[in-house]
């Protein structure tokens, strides 16, 4: 995965040194752990996460499971794999939480440009593909183009869009409009639930406004939408390319809206993606999906174990 290419190369370099050794001394193990630590820090993984990760790996690597292993180097790779899986959220790994009684309400939150609108299309497309009847809701009324952008995305995905302004059709007869104009995102979100119930949409995906930086007004608005519709999932979308800021942003959104899951976006980008890897560990919330491009199908359900294996590949 592009965002982790350099991390993957560095880690495999660290293991290569180890493999050429045969028998391992504590000094060999420490040298490897130092290399792993540098590789993680250079990839922008948060310092606290690196510290606890390398601490765990070191303790296990110096213990019996390695000294008694037939292939100690291979055993260390397995330990790193298991510990990385934990950092990525093993144990909190779970599927999307569907409501027992439809509609399931999914709210998207995150900074502007994080990839929320794109994700709305991908999620809608994926849900439709798995037999659901999703409805996208344009509750980002901050940016003039946001509603139109969601309508374009919805049309591409073949998923209807509930938009606050009447007559903003984008060529699709599927586009639903409430018939009255309103500039209040809370009202739009609330009305969309009525439409979903009436027209039997089983999943409602609410796109919300994002700002360039975290701000209180944005957070209050997101919280008001949340309180009005009581979502089954609040997905925090984080751009893997934003680097070190990922952790602070995630913490702010966690405090602000108490999100239920994370979506890592732009994992296809070639910036250092390590900070995004820290988000599950720092917030204790599961990463549910990964977004890997601009296309509708560039999207996958996130599995910590598979991602760890890919990073260590
Ligand atoms: P929003 O402001 O959070 O709704 O973000 P958008 O969905 O508008 O996305 C911002 C930009 O990032 C757009 O140009 C998208 O095409 C692009 N984008 C979104 N997700 C991805 C992704 O996974 N990979 C790449 N390369 N670009 C993405």
Short mmCIF file of C-alpha atoms and ligand atoms in Angstrom, two decimals:
data_model
loop_
_atom_site.label_atom_id
_atom_site.label_comp_id
_atom_site.label_asym_id
_atom_site.label_seq_id
_atom_site.Cartn_x
_atom_site.Cartn_y
_atom_site.Cartn_z
CA UNK A 1 0.00 0.00 0.00
CA UNK A 2 1.53 3.27 -1.18
CA UNK A 3 1.17 5.12 2.14
CA UNK A 4 3.29 2.46 3.83
CA UNK A 5 5.82 1.60 1.13
CA UNK A 6 8.70 3.22 2.90
CA UNK A 7 7.72 1.72 6.27
CA UNK A 8 7.47 -1.71 4.67
CA UNK A 9 10.91 -1.32 3.10
CA UNK A 10 12.49 -0.16 6.34
CA UNK A 11 10.98 -2.96 8.40
CA UNK A 12 11.97 -5.61 5.92
CA UNK A 13 15.50 -4.15 6.01
CA UNK A 14 15.52 -4.52 9.81
CA UNK A 15 14.44 -8.16 9.57
CA UNK A 16 16.97 -8.91 6.87
CA UNK A 17 19.83 -7.99 9.21
CA UNK A 18 18.33 -10.30 11.77
CA UNK A 19 17.88 -13.25 9.43
CA UNK A 20 21.52 -13.20 8.42
CA UNK A 21 22.51 -13.76 12.07
CA UNK A 22 21.30 -17.28 12.86
CA UNK A 23 21.53 -17.26 16.65
CA UNK A 24 20.44 -14.00 18.27
CA UNK A 25 22.03 -12.21 21.20
CA UNK A 26 20.16 -9.60 23.27
CA UNK A 27 22.34 -7.00 21.52
CA UNK A 28 21.09 -8.19 18.11
CA UNK A 29 17.53 -7.94 19.33
CA UNK A 30 18.07 -4.45 20.70
CA UNK A 31 19.68 -3.30 17.47
CA UNK A 32 16.68 -4.59 15.51
CA UNK A 33 14.24 -2.92 17.84
CA UNK A 34 16.09 0.36 17.44
CA UNK A 35 15.73 0.02 13.67
CA UNK A 36 12.02 -0.75 13.99
CA UNK A 37 11.61 2.26 16.28
CA UNK A 38 13.32 4.57 13.80
CA UNK A 39 11.28 3.18 10.91
CA UNK A 40 8.01 3.79 12.77
CA UNK A 41 9.00 7.30 13.86
CA UNK A 42 10.12 8.20 10.35
CA UNK A 43 6.74 6.98 9.09
CA UNK A 44 5.06 9.45 11.51
CA UNK A 45 3.63 6.86 13.91
CA UNK A 46 2.85 8.72 17.16
CA UNK A 47 5.64 8.63 19.76
CA UNK A 48 3.52 7.10 22.54
CA UNK A 49 2.36 4.36 20.22
CA UNK A 50 5.94 3.65 19.10
CA UNK A 51 7.10 3.50 22.71
CA UNK A 52 4.52 1.03 23.88
CA UNK A 53 4.79 -1.02 20.69
CA UNK A 54 8.57 -1.39 20.85
CA UNK A 55 8.35 -2.03 24.61
CA UNK A 56 6.00 -4.98 24.03
CA UNK A 57 8.04 -6.34 21.14
CA UNK A 58 11.26 -6.07 23.13
CA UNK A 59 9.87 -7.84 26.17
CA UNK A 60 8.56 -10.71 24.08
CA UNK A 61 11.65 -10.86 21.85
CA UNK A 62 13.95 -11.25 24.85
CA UNK A 63 11.70 -13.92 26.36
CA UNK A 64 11.38 -17.66 25.97
CA UNK A 65 9.28 -17.80 22.84
CA UNK A 66 12.23 -16.47 20.85
CA UNK A 67 15.12 -18.16 22.67
CA UNK A 68 13.41 -21.54 22.31
CA UNK A 69 12.23 -20.99 18.74
CA UNK A 70 13.71 -23.07 15.92
CA UNK A 71 13.92 -19.94 13.86
CA UNK A 72 14.35 -16.97 16.23
CA UNK A 73 14.37 -14.35 13.48
CA UNK A 74 11.09 -15.66 12.09
CA UNK A 75 9.63 -15.66 15.58
CA UNK A 76 10.47 -11.98 15.99
CA UNK A 77 8.74 -11.18 12.71
CA UNK A 78 5.65 -13.00 14.03
CA UNK A 79 5.77 -11.02 17.26
CA UNK A 80 6.03 -7.73 15.36
CA UNK A 81 3.11 -8.84 13.20
CA UNK A 82 0.96 -9.66 16.24
CA UNK A 83 1.83 -6.44 18.06
CA UNK A 84 1.19 -4.35 14.93
CA UNK A 85 -2.18 -6.06 14.58
CA UNK A 86 -2.95 -4.98 18.15
CA UNK A 87 -1.95 -1.37 17.39
CA UNK A 88 -4.30 -1.43 14.40
CA UNK A 89 -7.16 -2.47 16.63
CA UNK A 90 -7.26 -6.23 17.02
CA UNK A 91 -9.97 -6.95 19.53
CA UNK A 92 -11.96 -3.87 18.62
CA UNK A 93 -12.28 -5.16 15.05
CA UNK A 94 -15.97 -5.43 14.15
CA UNK A 95 -18.38 -5.07 11.23
CA UNK A 96 -20.68 -2.11 10.63
CA UNK A 97 -23.36 -1.84 13.31
CA UNK A 98 -26.71 -2.15 11.54
CA UNK A 99 -29.88 -1.04 13.33
CA UNK A 100 -32.27 -3.83 14.32
CA UNK A 101 -35.06 -1.70 12.97
CA UNK A 102 -34.14 0.20 9.76
CA UNK A 103 -33.01 2.69 8.79
CA UNK A 104 -29.44 2.31 9.95
CA UNK A 105 -28.05 5.82 10.36
CA UNK A 106 -24.42 6.46 9.50
CA UNK A 107 -23.00 9.92 10.05
CA UNK A 108 -19.69 11.00 8.53
CA UNK A 109 -17.42 13.48 10.32
CA UNK A 110 -13.94 14.82 9.68
CA UNK A 111 -11.97 17.76 8.38
CA UNK A 112 -12.71 19.35 5.03
CA UNK A 113 -10.97 17.40 2.28
CA UNK A 114 -10.66 14.25 4.41
CA UNK A 115 -12.69 12.29 1.89
CA UNK A 116 -16.17 12.23 3.47
CA UNK A 117 -18.19 12.94 0.35
CA UNK A 118 -16.15 10.47 -1.67
CA UNK A 119 -16.66 7.92 1.09
CA UNK A 120 -20.42 8.52 1.11
CA UNK A 121 -20.48 7.39 -2.53
CA UNK A 122 -18.26 4.39 -1.88
CA UNK A 123 -20.24 3.27 1.16
CA UNK A 124 -23.50 3.74 -0.72
CA UNK A 125 -22.19 1.76 -3.66
CA UNK A 126 -20.88 -1.01 -1.40
CA UNK A 127 -24.13 -1.20 0.58
CA UNK A 128 -26.20 -1.31 -2.58
CA UNK A 129 -23.97 -4.06 -3.87
CA UNK A 130 -24.63 -6.08 -0.73
CA UNK A 131 -28.41 -5.81 -1.02
CA UNK A 132 -29.11 -2.64 0.95
CA UNK A 133 -31.11 0.39 -0.11
CA UNK A 134 -29.00 3.38 0.94
CA UNK A 135 -29.86 7.06 0.84
CA UNK A 136 -27.15 9.75 0.86
CA UNK A 137 -27.93 12.93 2.75
CA UNK A 138 -26.35 16.29 2.01
CA UNK A 139 -26.01 17.90 5.43
CA UNK A 140 -22.85 19.79 4.49
CA UNK A 141 -24.40 23.18 3.85
CA UNK A 142 -21.22 25.08 4.64
CA UNK A 143 -19.50 24.79 1.31
CA UNK A 144 -21.54 26.05 -1.66
CA UNK A 145 -20.50 23.12 -3.84
CA UNK A 146 -20.89 20.36 -1.29
CA UNK A 147 -24.50 19.51 -2.11
CA UNK A 148 -23.83 19.34 -5.84
CA UNK A 149 -20.70 17.31 -5.20
CA UNK A 150 -22.67 14.73 -3.22
CA UNK A 151 -25.29 14.61 -5.95
CA UNK A 152 -22.62 13.90 -8.54
CA UNK A 153 -21.15 11.20 -6.31
CA UNK A 154 -24.61 9.71 -5.72
CA UNK A 155 -25.39 9.65 -9.39
CA UNK A 156 -22.12 7.93 -10.16
CA UNK A 157 -22.81 5.33 -7.46
CA UNK A 158 -26.43 4.94 -8.53
CA UNK A 159 -27.57 5.90 -5.03
CA UNK A 160 -30.28 8.53 -4.38
CA UNK A 161 -29.39 11.75 -2.60
CA UNK A 162 -31.57 13.72 -0.23
CA UNK A 163 -30.60 17.33 -0.74
CA UNK A 164 -31.85 20.45 1.03
CA UNK A 165 -32.65 22.43 -2.09
CA UNK A 166 -35.44 21.58 -4.46
CA UNK A 167 -34.71 21.29 -8.10
CA UNK A 168 -30.98 20.68 -7.83
CA UNK A 169 -31.29 17.60 -9.94
CA UNK A 170 -28.21 16.13 -11.51
CA UNK A 171 -29.95 14.25 -14.23
CA UNK A 172 -31.05 11.36 -12.09
CA UNK A 173 -34.73 10.73 -11.45
CA UNK A 174 -33.60 9.02 -8.27
CA UNK A 175 -32.60 12.28 -6.64
CA UNK A 176 -34.95 12.97 -3.76
CA UNK A 177 -35.73 16.49 -2.75
CA UNK A 178 -37.73 17.57 0.29
CA UNK A 179 -39.51 20.20 -1.75
CA UNK A 180 -38.62 23.00 0.57
CA UNK A 181 -35.42 24.87 0.97
CA UNK A 182 -33.67 24.94 4.29
CA UNK A 183 -30.22 25.93 5.38
CA UNK A 184 -30.26 24.01 8.63
CA UNK A 185 -28.21 20.80 8.49
CA UNK A 186 -29.89 19.42 11.62
CA UNK A 187 -33.29 19.83 10.00
CA UNK A 188 -32.06 18.24 6.76
CA UNK A 189 -30.69 15.25 8.68
CA UNK A 190 -33.92 14.88 10.64
CA UNK A 191 -36.10 15.16 7.53
CA UNK A 192 -33.99 12.60 5.72
CA UNK A 193 -35.01 10.01 8.30
CA UNK A 194 -38.66 10.65 7.59
CA UNK A 195 -37.98 10.23 3.87
CA UNK A 196 -36.05 7.01 4.53
CA UNK A 197 -38.93 5.60 6.53
CA UNK A 198 -41.50 6.62 3.95
CA UNK A 199 -39.56 5.35 0.96
CA UNK A 200 -38.05 2.35 2.72
CA UNK A 201 -34.39 3.21 2.45
CA UNK A 202 -32.67 0.92 4.94
CA UNK A 203 -29.45 2.92 5.38
CA UNK A 204 -29.00 6.67 5.64
CA UNK A 205 -25.52 8.10 5.11
CA UNK A 206 -25.24 11.66 6.34
CA UNK A 207 -22.43 13.80 4.93
CA UNK A 208 -21.56 16.65 7.31
CA UNK A 209 -19.54 19.84 6.97
CA UNK A 210 -15.81 19.86 7.62
CA UNK A 211 -13.41 22.76 8.19
CA UNK A 212 -9.76 23.03 7.39
CA UNK A 213 -8.94 22.84 11.08
CA UNK A 214 -10.87 21.61 14.07
CA UNK A 215 -13.15 24.35 15.35
CA UNK A 216 -15.85 24.56 17.98
CA UNK A 217 -18.61 25.72 15.67
CA UNK A 218 -18.03 22.72 13.42
CA UNK A 219 -17.99 20.39 16.38
CA UNK A 220 -21.18 21.85 17.83
CA UNK A 221 -22.92 21.48 14.49
CA UNK A 222 -21.80 17.87 14.16
CA UNK A 223 -22.93 17.20 17.73
CA UNK A 224 -26.31 18.76 17.07
CA UNK A 225 -26.80 16.53 14.03
CA UNK A 226 -25.72 13.54 16.07
CA UNK A 227 -28.13 14.34 18.90
CA UNK A 228 -30.99 14.91 16.48
CA UNK A 229 -30.65 11.63 14.58
CA UNK A 230 -28.90 9.30 17.07
CA UNK A 231 -26.71 7.52 14.50
CA UNK A 232 -25.86 3.83 14.74
CA UNK A 233 -22.40 4.72 13.50
CA UNK A 234 -20.44 7.96 13.52
CA UNK A 235 -17.53 7.42 11.19
CA UNK A 236 -14.53 9.69 11.56
CA UNK A 237 -12.79 10.00 8.21
CA UNK A 238 -9.08 10.74 8.41
CA UNK A 239 -6.79 11.53 5.52
CA UNK A 240 -3.70 9.34 5.94
CA UNK A 241 -1.66 12.05 4.22
CA UNK A 242 -2.10 14.70 6.91
CA UNK A 243 0.80 13.25 8.85
CA UNK A 244 1.47 14.10 12.50
CA UNK A 245 -1.77 16.10 12.82
CA UNK A 246 -3.81 12.90 12.49
CA UNK A 247 -3.57 12.04 16.15
CA UNK A 248 -4.57 15.49 17.48
CA UNK A 249 -7.42 15.70 14.98
CA UNK A 250 -8.67 12.25 15.94
CA UNK A 251 -8.58 13.15 19.63
CA UNK A 252 -10.50 16.38 18.99
CA UNK A 253 -13.22 14.58 17.03
CA UNK A 254 -13.34 11.81 19.61
CA UNK A 255 -14.01 14.37 22.33
CA UNK A 256 -16.29 16.40 20.09
CA UNK A 257 -18.62 13.76 18.66
CA UNK A 258 -17.50 10.53 20.34
CA UNK A 259 -17.26 8.72 17.01
CA UNK A 260 -17.84 4.98 16.85
CA UNK A 261 -15.41 4.03 14.08
CA UNK A 262 -12.60 5.31 11.89
CA UNK A 263 -12.15 5.34 8.14
CA UNK A 264 -8.59 5.78 6.87
CA UNK A 265 -8.68 7.55 3.53
CA UNK A 266 -6.08 8.17 0.83
CA UNK A 267 -4.01 5.13 1.72
CA UNK A 268 -3.01 5.13 -1.93
CA UNK A 269 -1.15 8.43 -1.39
CA UNK A 270 2.59 8.31 -1.05
CA UNK A 271 2.95 10.53 2.00
CA UNK A 272 3.97 8.84 5.25
CA UNK A 273 0.82 7.20 6.53
CA UNK A 274 2.03 6.15 9.96
CA UNK A 275 0.13 8.73 11.97
CA UNK A 276 -3.14 7.27 10.74
CA UNK A 277 -1.98 3.89 12.00
CA UNK A 278 -1.86 5.39 15.49
CA UNK A 279 -5.50 6.48 15.49
CA UNK A 280 -7.02 3.18 16.63
CA UNK A 281 -4.50 2.87 19.41
CA UNK A 282 -4.86 6.47 20.58
CA UNK A 283 -8.69 6.57 20.55
CA UNK A 284 -9.50 2.92 21.24
CA UNK A 285 -12.00 3.09 18.36
CA UNK A 286 -11.98 0.51 15.56
CA UNK A 287 -10.89 1.27 12.02
CA UNK A 288 -13.81 -0.01 9.96
CA UNK A 289 -12.86 0.88 6.39
CA UNK A 290 -9.93 1.96 4.24
CA UNK A 291 -10.23 4.20 1.21
CA UNK A 292 -7.58 3.68 -1.41
CA UNK A 293 -8.37 5.94 -4.34
CA UNK A 294 -10.88 8.23 -5.98
CA UNK A 295 -12.89 5.47 -7.69
CA UNK A 296 -16.07 3.99 -6.18
CA UNK A 297 -14.45 0.61 -5.76
CA UNK A 298 -11.26 1.91 -4.14
CA UNK A 299 -12.59 0.97 -0.75
CA UNK A 300 -12.29 -2.00 1.55
CA UNK A 301 -13.38 -3.33 4.89
CA UNK A 302 -10.45 -2.89 7.26
CA UNK A 303 -8.96 -5.92 8.99
CA UNK A 304 -6.10 -5.17 11.42
CA UNK A 305 -4.42 -8.56 10.87
CA UNK A 306 -4.47 -8.28 7.08
CA UNK A 307 -3.20 -4.71 7.18
CA UNK A 308 -0.36 -5.71 9.52
CA UNK A 309 0.64 -8.52 7.15
CA UNK A 310 0.55 -6.15 4.19
CA UNK A 311 2.75 -3.63 5.99
CA UNK A 312 5.22 -6.37 6.88
CA UNK A 313 5.06 -8.01 3.46
P1 LIG B 1 -14.61 15.99 2.10
O1 LIG B 1 -14.34 17.46 2.11
O2 LIG B 1 -14.24 15.35 3.41
O3 LIG B 1 -16.01 15.63 1.69
O4 LIG B 1 -13.59 15.34 1.04
P2 LIG B 1 -13.85 14.87 -0.46
O5 LIG B 1 -14.62 13.59 -0.48
O6 LIG B 1 -14.40 16.01 -1.23
O7 LIG B 1 -12.38 14.52 -0.91
C1 LIG B 1 -11.38 15.52 -1.08
C2 LIG B 1 -10.48 15.13 -2.24
O8 LIG B 1 -9.81 13.92 -1.93
C3 LIG B 1 -11.25 14.87 -3.53
O9 LIG B 1 -10.47 15.38 -4.58
C4 LIG B 1 -11.33 13.36 -3.60
O10 LIG B 1 -11.40 12.89 -4.95
C5 LIG B 1 -10.04 12.95 -2.95
N1 LIG B 1 -10.11 11.63 -2.29
C6 LIG B 1 -11.03 11.16 -1.42
N2 LIG B 1 -10.73 9.91 -1.00
C7 LIG B 1 -9.56 9.58 -1.62
C8 LIG B 1 -8.71 8.42 -1.58
O11 LIG B 1 -8.94 7.42 -0.88
N3 LIG B 1 -7.59 8.47 -2.37
C9 LIG B 1 -7.28 9.55 -3.14
N4 LIG B 1 -6.16 9.51 -3.85
N5 LIG B 1 -8.04 10.65 -3.18
C10 LIG B 1 -9.18 10.67 -2.44
#
